[in-house]
Tab-separated table of C-alpha atoms in Angstrom:
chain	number	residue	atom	x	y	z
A	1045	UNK	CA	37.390	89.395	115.574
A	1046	UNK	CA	40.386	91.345	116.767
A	1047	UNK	CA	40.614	95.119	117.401
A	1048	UNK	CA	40.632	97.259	114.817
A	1049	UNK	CA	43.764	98.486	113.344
A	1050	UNK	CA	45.426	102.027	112.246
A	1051	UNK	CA	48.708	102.336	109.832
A	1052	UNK	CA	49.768	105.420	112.248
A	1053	UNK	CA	51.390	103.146	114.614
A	1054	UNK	CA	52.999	100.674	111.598
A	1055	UNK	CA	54.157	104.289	109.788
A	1056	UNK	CA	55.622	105.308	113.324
A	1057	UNK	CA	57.414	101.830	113.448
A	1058	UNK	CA	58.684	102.597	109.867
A	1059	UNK	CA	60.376	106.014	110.667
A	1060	UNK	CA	61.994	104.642	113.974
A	1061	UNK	CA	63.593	102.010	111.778
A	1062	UNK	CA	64.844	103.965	109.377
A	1063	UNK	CA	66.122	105.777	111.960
A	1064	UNK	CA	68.136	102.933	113.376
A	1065	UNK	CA	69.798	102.335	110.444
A	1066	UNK	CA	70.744	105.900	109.861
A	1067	UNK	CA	72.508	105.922	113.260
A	1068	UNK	CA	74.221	102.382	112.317
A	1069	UNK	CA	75.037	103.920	108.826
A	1070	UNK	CA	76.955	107.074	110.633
A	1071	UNK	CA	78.453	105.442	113.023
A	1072	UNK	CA	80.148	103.262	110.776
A	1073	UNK	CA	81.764	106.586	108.905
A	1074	UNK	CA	82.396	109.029	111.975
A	1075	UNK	CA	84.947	107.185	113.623
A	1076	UNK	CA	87.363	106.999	110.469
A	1077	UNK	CA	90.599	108.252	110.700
A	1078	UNK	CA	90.598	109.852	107.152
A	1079	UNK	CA	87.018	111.542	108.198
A	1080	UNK	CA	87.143	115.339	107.623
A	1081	UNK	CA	85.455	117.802	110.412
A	1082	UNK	CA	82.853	119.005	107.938
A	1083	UNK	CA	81.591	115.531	107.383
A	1084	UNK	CA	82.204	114.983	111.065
A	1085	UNK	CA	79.505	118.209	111.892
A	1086	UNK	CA	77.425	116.930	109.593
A	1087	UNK	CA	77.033	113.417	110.161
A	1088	UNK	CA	76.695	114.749	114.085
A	1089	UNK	CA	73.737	117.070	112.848
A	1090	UNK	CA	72.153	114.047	110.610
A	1091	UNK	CA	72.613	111.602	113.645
A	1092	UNK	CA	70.952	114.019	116.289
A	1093	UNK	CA	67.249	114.006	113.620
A	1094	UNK	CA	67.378	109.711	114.373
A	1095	UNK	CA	67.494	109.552	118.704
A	1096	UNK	CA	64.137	108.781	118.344
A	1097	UNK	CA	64.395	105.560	117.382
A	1098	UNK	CA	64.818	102.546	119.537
A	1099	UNK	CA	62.859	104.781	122.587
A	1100	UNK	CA	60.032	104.842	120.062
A	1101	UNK	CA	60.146	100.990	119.028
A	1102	UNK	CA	60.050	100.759	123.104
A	1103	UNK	CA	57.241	102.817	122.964
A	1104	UNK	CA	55.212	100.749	120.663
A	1105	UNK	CA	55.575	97.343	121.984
A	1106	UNK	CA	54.294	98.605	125.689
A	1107	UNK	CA	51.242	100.324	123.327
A	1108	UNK	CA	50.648	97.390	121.375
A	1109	UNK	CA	50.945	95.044	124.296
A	1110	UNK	CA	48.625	97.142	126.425
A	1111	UNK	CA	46.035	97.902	123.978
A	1112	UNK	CA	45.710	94.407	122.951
A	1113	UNK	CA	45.881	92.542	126.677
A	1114	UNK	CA	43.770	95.240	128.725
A	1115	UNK	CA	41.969	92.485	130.114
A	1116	UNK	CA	42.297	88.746	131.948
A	1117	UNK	CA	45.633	87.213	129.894
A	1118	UNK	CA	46.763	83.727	129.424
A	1119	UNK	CA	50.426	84.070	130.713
A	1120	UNK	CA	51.594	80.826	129.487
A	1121	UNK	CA	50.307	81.650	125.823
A	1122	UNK	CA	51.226	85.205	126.244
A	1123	UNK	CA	55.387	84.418	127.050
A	1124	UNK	CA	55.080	81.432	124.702
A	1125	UNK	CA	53.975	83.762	121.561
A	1126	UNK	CA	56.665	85.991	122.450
A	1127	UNK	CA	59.058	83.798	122.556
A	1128	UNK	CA	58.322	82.162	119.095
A	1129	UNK	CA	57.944	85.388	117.433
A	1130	UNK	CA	60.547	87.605	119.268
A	1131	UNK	CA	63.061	85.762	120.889
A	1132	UNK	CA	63.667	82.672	119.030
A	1133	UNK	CA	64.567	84.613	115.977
A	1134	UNK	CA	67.174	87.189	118.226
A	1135	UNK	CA	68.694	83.019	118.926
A	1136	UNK	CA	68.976	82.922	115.418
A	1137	UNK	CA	70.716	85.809	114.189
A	1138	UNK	CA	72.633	85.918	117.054
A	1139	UNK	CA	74.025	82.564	115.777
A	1140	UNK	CA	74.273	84.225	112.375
A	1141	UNK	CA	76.105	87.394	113.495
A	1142	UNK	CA	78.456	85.080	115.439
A	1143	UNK	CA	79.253	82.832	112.328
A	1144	UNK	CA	80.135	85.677	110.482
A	1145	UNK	CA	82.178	87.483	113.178
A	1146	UNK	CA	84.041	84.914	114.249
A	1147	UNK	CA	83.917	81.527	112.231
A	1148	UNK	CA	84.749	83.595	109.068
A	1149	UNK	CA	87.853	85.354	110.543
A	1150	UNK	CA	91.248	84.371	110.015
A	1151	UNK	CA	91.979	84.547	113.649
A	1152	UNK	CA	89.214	82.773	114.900
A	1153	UNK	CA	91.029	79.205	112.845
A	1154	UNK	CA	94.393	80.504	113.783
A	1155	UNK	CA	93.034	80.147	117.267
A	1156	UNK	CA	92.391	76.771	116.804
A	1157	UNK	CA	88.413	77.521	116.767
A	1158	UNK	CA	88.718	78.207	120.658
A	1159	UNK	CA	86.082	81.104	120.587
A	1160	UNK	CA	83.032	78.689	120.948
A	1161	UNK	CA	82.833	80.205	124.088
A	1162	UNK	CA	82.486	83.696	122.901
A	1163	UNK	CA	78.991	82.297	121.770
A	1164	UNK	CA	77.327	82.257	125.539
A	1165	UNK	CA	78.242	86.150	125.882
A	1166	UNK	CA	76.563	87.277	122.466
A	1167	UNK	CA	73.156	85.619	124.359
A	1168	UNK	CA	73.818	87.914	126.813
A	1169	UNK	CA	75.665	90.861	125.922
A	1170	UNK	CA	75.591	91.045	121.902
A	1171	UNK	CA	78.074	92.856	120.196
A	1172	UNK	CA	78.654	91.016	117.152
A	1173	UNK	CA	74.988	91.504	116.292
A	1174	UNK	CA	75.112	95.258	117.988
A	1175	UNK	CA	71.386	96.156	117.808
A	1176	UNK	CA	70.264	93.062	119.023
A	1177	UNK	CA	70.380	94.340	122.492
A	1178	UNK	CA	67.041	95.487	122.242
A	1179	UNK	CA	65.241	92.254	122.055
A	1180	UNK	CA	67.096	91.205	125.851
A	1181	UNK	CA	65.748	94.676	127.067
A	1182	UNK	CA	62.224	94.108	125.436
A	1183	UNK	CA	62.087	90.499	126.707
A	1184	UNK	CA	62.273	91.491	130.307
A	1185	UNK	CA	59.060	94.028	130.089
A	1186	UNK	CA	57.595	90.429	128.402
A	1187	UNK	CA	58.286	88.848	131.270
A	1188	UNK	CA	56.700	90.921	134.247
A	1189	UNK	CA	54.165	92.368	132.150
A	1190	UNK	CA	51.283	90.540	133.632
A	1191	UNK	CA	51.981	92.489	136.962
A	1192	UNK	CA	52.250	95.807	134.632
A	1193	UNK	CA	48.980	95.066	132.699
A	1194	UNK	CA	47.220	94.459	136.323
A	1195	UNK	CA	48.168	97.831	137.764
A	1196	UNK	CA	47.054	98.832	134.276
A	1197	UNK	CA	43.424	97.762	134.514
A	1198	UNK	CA	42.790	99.140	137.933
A	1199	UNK	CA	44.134	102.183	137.349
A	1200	UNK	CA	42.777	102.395	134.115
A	1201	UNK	CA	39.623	101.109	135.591
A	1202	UNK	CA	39.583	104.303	138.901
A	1203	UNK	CA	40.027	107.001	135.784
A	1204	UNK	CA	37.011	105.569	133.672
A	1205	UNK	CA	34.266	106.415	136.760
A	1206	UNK	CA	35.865	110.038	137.136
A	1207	UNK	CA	34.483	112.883	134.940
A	1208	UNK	CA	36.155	113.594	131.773
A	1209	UNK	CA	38.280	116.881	132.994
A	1210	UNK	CA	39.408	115.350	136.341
A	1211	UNK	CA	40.559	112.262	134.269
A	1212	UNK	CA	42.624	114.380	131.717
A	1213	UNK	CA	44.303	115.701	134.931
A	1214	UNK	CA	44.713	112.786	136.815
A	1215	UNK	CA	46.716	111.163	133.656
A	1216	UNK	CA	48.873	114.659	133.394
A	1217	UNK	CA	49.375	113.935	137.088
A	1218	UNK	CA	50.537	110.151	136.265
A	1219	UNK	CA	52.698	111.741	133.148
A	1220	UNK	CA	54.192	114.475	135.096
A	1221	UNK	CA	55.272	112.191	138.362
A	1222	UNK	CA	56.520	109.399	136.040
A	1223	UNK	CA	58.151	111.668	134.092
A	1224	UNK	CA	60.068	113.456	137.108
A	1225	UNK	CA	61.124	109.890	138.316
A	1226	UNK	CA	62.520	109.220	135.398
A	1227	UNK	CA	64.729	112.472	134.781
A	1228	UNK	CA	65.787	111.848	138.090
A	1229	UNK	CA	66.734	108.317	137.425
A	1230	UNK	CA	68.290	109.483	134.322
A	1231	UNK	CA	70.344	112.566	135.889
A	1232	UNK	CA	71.743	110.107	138.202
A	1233	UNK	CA	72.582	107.152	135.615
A	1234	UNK	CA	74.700	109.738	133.393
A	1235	UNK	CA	76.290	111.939	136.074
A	1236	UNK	CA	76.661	109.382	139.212
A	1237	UNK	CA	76.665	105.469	138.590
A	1238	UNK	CA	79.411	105.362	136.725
A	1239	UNK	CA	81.520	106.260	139.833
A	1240	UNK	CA	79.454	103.745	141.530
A	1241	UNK	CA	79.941	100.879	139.565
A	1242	UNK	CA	83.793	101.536	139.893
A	1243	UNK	CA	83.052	101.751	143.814
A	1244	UNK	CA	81.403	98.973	144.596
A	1245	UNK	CA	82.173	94.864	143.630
A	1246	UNK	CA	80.779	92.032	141.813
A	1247	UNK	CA	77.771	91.189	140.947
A	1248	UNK	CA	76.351	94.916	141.829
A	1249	UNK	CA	79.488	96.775	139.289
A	1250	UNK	CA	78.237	94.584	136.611
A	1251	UNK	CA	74.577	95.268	136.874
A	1252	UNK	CA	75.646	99.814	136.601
A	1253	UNK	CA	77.511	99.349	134.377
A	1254	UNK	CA	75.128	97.477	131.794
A	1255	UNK	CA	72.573	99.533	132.993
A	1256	UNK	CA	71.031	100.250	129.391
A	1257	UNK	CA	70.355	96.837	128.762
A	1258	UNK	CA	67.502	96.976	131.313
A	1259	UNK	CA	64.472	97.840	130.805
A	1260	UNK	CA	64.028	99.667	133.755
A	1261	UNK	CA	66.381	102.363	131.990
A	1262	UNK	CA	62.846	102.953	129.655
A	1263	UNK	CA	60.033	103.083	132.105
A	1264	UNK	CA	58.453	106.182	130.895
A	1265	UNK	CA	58.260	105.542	127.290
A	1266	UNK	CA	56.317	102.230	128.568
A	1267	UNK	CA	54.269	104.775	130.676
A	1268	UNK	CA	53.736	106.723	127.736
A	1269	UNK	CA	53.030	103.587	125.837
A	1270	UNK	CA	50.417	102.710	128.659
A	1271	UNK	CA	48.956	106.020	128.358
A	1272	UNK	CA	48.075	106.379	124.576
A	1273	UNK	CA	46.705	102.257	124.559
A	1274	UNK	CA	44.127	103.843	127.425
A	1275	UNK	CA	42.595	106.344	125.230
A	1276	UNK	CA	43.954	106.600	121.854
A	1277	UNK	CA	41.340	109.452	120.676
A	1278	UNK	CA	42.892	112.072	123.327
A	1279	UNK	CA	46.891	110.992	122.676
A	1280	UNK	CA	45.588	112.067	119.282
A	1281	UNK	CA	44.316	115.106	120.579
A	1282	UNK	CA	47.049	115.969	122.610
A	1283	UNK	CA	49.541	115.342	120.044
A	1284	UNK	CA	47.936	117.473	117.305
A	1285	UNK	CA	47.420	120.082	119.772
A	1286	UNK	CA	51.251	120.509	121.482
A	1287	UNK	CA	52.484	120.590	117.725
A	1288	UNK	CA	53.767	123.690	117.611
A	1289	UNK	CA	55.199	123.402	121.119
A	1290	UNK	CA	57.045	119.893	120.382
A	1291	UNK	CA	58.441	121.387	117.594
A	1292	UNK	CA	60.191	124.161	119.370
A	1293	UNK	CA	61.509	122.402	121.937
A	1294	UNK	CA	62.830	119.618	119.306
A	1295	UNK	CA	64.471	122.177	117.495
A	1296	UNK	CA	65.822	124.133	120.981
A	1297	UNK	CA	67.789	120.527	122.093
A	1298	UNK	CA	69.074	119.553	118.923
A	1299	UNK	CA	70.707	122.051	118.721
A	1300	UNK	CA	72.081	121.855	122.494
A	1301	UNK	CA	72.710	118.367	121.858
A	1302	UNK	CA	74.842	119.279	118.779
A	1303	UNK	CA	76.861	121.640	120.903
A	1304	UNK	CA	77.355	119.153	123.995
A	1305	UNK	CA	78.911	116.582	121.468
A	1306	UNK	CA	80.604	119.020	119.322
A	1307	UNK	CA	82.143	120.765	122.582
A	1308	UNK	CA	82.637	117.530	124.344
A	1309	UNK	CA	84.719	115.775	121.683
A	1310	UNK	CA	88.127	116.099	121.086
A	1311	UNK	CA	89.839	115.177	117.609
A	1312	UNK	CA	87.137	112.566	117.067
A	1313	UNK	CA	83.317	113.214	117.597
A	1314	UNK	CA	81.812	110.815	120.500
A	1315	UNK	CA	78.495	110.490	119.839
A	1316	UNK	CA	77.731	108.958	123.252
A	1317	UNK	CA	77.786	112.057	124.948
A	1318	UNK	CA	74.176	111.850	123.985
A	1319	UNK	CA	73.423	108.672	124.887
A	1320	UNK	CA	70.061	107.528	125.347
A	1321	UNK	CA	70.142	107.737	129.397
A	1322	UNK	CA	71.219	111.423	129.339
A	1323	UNK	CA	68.350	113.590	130.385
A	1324	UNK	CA	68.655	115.722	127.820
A	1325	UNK	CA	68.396	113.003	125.114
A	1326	UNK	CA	65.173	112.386	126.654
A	1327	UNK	CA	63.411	115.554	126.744
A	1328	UNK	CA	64.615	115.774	122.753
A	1329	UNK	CA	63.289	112.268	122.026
A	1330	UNK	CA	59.691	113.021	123.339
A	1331	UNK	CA	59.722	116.232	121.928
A	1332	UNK	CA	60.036	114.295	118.315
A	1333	UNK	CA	58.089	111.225	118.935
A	1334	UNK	CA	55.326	113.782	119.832
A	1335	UNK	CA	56.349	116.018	116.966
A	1336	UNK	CA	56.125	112.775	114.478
A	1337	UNK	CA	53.296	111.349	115.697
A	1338	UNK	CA	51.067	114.489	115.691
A	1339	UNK	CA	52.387	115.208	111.986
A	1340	UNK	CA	51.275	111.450	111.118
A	1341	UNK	CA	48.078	112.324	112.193
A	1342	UNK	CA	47.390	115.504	110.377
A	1343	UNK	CA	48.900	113.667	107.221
A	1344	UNK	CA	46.166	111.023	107.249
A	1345	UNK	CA	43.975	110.782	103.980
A	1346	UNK	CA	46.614	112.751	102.474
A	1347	UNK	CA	49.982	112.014	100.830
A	1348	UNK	CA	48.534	108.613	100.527
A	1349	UNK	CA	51.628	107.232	98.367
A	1350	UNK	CA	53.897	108.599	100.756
A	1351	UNK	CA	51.964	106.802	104.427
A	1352	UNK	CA	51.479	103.662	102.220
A	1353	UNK	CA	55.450	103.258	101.784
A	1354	UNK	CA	55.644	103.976	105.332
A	1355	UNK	CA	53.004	101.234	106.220
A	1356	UNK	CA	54.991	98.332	104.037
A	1357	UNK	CA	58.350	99.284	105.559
A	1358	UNK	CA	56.482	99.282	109.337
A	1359	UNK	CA	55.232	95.507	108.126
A	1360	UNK	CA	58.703	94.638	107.761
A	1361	UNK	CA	60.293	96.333	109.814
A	1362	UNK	CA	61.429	93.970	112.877
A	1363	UNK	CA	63.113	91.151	110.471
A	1364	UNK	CA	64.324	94.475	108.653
A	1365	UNK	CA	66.169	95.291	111.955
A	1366	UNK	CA	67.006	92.124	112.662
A	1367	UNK	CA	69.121	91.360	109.524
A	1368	UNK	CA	70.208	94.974	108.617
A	1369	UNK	CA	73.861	95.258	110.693
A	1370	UNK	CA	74.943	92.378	108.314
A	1371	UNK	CA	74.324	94.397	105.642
A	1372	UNK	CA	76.094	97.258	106.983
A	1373	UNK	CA	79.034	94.668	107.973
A	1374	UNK	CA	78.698	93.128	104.155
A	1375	UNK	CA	79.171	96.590	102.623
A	1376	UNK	CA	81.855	98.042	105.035
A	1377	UNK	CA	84.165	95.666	103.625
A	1378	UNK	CA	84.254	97.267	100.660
A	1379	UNK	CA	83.834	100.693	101.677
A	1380	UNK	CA	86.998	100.199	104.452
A	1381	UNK	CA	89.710	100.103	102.011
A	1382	UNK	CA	88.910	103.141	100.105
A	1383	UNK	CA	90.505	106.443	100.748
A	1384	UNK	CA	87.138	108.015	101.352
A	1385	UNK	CA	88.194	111.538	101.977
A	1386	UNK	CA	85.376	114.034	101.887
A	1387	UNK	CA	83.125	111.685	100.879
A	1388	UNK	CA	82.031	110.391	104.371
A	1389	UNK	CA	78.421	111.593	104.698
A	1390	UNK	CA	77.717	110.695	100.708
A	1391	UNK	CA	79.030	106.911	101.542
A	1392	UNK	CA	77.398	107.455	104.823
A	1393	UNK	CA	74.018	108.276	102.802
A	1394	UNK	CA	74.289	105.607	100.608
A	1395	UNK	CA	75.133	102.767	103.110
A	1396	UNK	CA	71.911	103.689	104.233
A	1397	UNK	CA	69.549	104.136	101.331
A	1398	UNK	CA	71.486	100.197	100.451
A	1399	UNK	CA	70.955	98.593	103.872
A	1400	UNK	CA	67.539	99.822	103.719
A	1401	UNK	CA	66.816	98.660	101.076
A	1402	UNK	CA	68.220	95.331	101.138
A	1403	UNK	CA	67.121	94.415	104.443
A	1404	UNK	CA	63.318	94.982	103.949
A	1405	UNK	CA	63.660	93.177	100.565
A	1406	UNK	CA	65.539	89.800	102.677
A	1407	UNK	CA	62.869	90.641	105.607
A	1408	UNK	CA	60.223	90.279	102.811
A	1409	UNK	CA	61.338	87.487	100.881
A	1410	UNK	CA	62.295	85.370	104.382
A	1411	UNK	CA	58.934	86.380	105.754
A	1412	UNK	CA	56.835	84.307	102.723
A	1413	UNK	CA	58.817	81.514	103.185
A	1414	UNK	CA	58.111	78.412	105.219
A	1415	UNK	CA	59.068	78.602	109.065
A	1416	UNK	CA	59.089	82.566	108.607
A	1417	UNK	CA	58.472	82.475	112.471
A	1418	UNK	CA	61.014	81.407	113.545
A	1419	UNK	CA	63.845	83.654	111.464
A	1420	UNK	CA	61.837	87.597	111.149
A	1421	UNK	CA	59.009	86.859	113.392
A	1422	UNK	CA	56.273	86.833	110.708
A	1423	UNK	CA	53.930	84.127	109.322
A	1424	UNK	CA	52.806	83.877	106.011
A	1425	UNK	CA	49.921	85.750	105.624
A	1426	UNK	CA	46.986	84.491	103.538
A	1427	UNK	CA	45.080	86.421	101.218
A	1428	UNK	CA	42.375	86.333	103.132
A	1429	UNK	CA	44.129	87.857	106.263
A	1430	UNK	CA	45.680	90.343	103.494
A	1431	UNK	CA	41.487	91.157	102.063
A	1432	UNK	CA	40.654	91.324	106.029
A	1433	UNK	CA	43.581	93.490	106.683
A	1434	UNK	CA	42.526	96.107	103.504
A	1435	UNK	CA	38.834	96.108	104.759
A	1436	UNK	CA	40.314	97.418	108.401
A	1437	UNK	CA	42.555	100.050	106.725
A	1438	UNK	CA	39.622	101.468	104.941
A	1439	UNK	CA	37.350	102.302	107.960
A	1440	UNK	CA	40.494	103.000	109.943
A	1441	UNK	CA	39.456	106.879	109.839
A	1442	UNK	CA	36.211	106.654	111.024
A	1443	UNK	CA	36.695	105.175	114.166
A	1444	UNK	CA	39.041	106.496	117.642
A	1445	UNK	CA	40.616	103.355	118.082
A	1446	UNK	CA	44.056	101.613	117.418
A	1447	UNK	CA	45.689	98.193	116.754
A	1448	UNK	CA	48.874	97.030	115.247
A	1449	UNK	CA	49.326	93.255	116.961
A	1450	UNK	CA	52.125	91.285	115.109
């Protein structure tokens, strides 16, 4: 019997998605030539509600991984599942994104097909497939995460045989030190490495300046991650409680985020002035995850239509992600020709109410079919894992415990 599970962490997985592919959605509008600076404020305002997203899917694999390994692990099994389900199908639509980058140009044959080579860096640095990124980060915390899950345990294991108050404020402690680390680590990626990658030489100006495909660059949200898997009945708690709180300062940096980019930018808005390693990126990011997940909470046994959308799109969510920049490549190339003129954020909007829609209904479709594994990451579920799965979900609110393992 495995743990029991709770749609709060699938629903939270749903709005980070749809977050994802609100940013891709804008991003491929705001850079347009023809784009008008009322669509250009807007889009900037719609883009700074989604930075939550890919810190939060970070967030949920380190919760899902410790929560379900908090004790002695296979390694071999462990790195094997991962990379069947994870990073066998990034090899795939890496592949994919290539073939239709490159293989389907014109230049590529007027090349004489000479870009095989091109191949080798999308494994390593994808561009063609943009978000798939993510999965190299994600595969590294995969890798070490027996050491992680160790210091885990016996940390984990000191707090359980303190009392109850001295626990809550040891784990503070842990959250505020982290936390501090990180800023710091943060202050000096955005402000300082840059100059230091053009200082220093090979191999050590390569490493700075890919510095956000590591995933030392998101140590805190695995923290945080770490944190909620130890006790998931307090991060409720805690969440509900500093509502009102995460709200306010949500609301105070976006709109200091909207006037750093809006200030920052000259004719054309640069939306990676907030980048996801500027510090105060992260303070607005935790201020929302906590916002969103405390609101998920008060919301369950309520809006029940509304949290079981949110559960399906969580289900389907990572081949969702996987597939969903082809869709936004597939519909820019009709979209690219038109004179668009103040029409940006509606085509913007509508790229992404199509992309959403299209790429949970392929992630569906591909995940019922045979090898589903290997391409979205998802088996074919039976109906008795389905009957199993409803059972769960209907004693989910009586219990202080969670589980969402793919």
């Amino acid at each position: 019997m495995g743990k029991p599970r709770i749609e709060e962490w699938t629903q939270l997985r749903a709005l980070a998605f749809l977050a994802i592919v609100m940013q891709h959605s804008i991003a491929e509008y705001i850079y347009r030539a023809d784009i008008e600076q009322v669509d250009s404020i807007m889009l900037t305002m719609v883009y700074h509600l989604t930075r939550f997203g890919t810190p939060t899917f970070v967030f949920l694999s380190a919760v899902l991984l410790f929560y379900n390994y908090d004790g002695k692990m296979n390694y071999y099994q462990f790195i094997r599942k991962r990379l069947r389900d994870v990073y066998v199908p990034f090899l795939c639509w890496t592949v994919i994104y290539w073939l239709y980058v490159h293989v389907f140009s014109p230049s590529f044959w007027q090349k004489g097909g000479q870009d095989w080579g091109t191949l080798l860096r999308e494994l390593l640095i994808p561009q063609n497939g943009y978000q798939l990124w993510f999965i190299n980060m994600i595969m590294q915390f995969y890798i070490f995460f027996p050491v992680f899950a160790a210091v885990y345990r016996s940390v984990n294991g000191k707090l359980q045989s303190l009392h109850e108050r001295t626990r809550s404020r040891s784990v503070f402690a842990i959250i505020a030190c982290t936390g501090i680390g990180y800023f710091a680590l943060l202050y000096l990626s955005y402000h300082q490495m840059g100059s230091w990658a053009e200082a220093l030489g090979r191999p050590w100006s390569d490493l700075l300046e890919y510095r956000s495909y590591s995933f030392l660059m998101y140590g805190f949200y695995f923290v945080i991650g770490a944190v909620c898997a130890a006790n998931i009945g307090k991060w409720r708690t805690w969440c509900t409680k500093l509502l009102p709180w995460s709200g306010l300062v949500f609301l105070g940096m976006y709109i200091r985020l909207g006037s750093d980019v809006l200030r920052g930018s000259g004719e054309v808005v640069n939306l990676n002035i907030s980048t996801y390693l500027k510090p105060a990126t992260f303070i607005i990011i935790m201020a929302q995850m906590l916002l969103l997940y405390g609101l998920l909470i008060m919301m369950q046994g309520r809006n029940k239509i509304f949290l079981r959308l949110l559960s399906w799109i969580g289900r389907y969510s990572f081949g969702g992600y996987l597939v969903h920049a082809l869709i936004i490549y597939v519909i820019a190339n009709f979209t690219r020709p038109l004179a668009l003129g103040g029409n940006h954020l509606r085509f913007a909007l509508l790229t992404f109410m199509l992309t959403v829609a299209a790429s949970l209904g392929i992630s569906y479709m591909l995940s019922r079919t045979p090898g589903a594994g290997w391409i979205v990451g998802a088996k074919k579920r039976s109906q008795q894992r389905k009957t199993t799965e409803e059972s769960d979900n209907r004693s989910e609110s009586r219990v202080f415990l969670i589980a969402n393992n793919r």
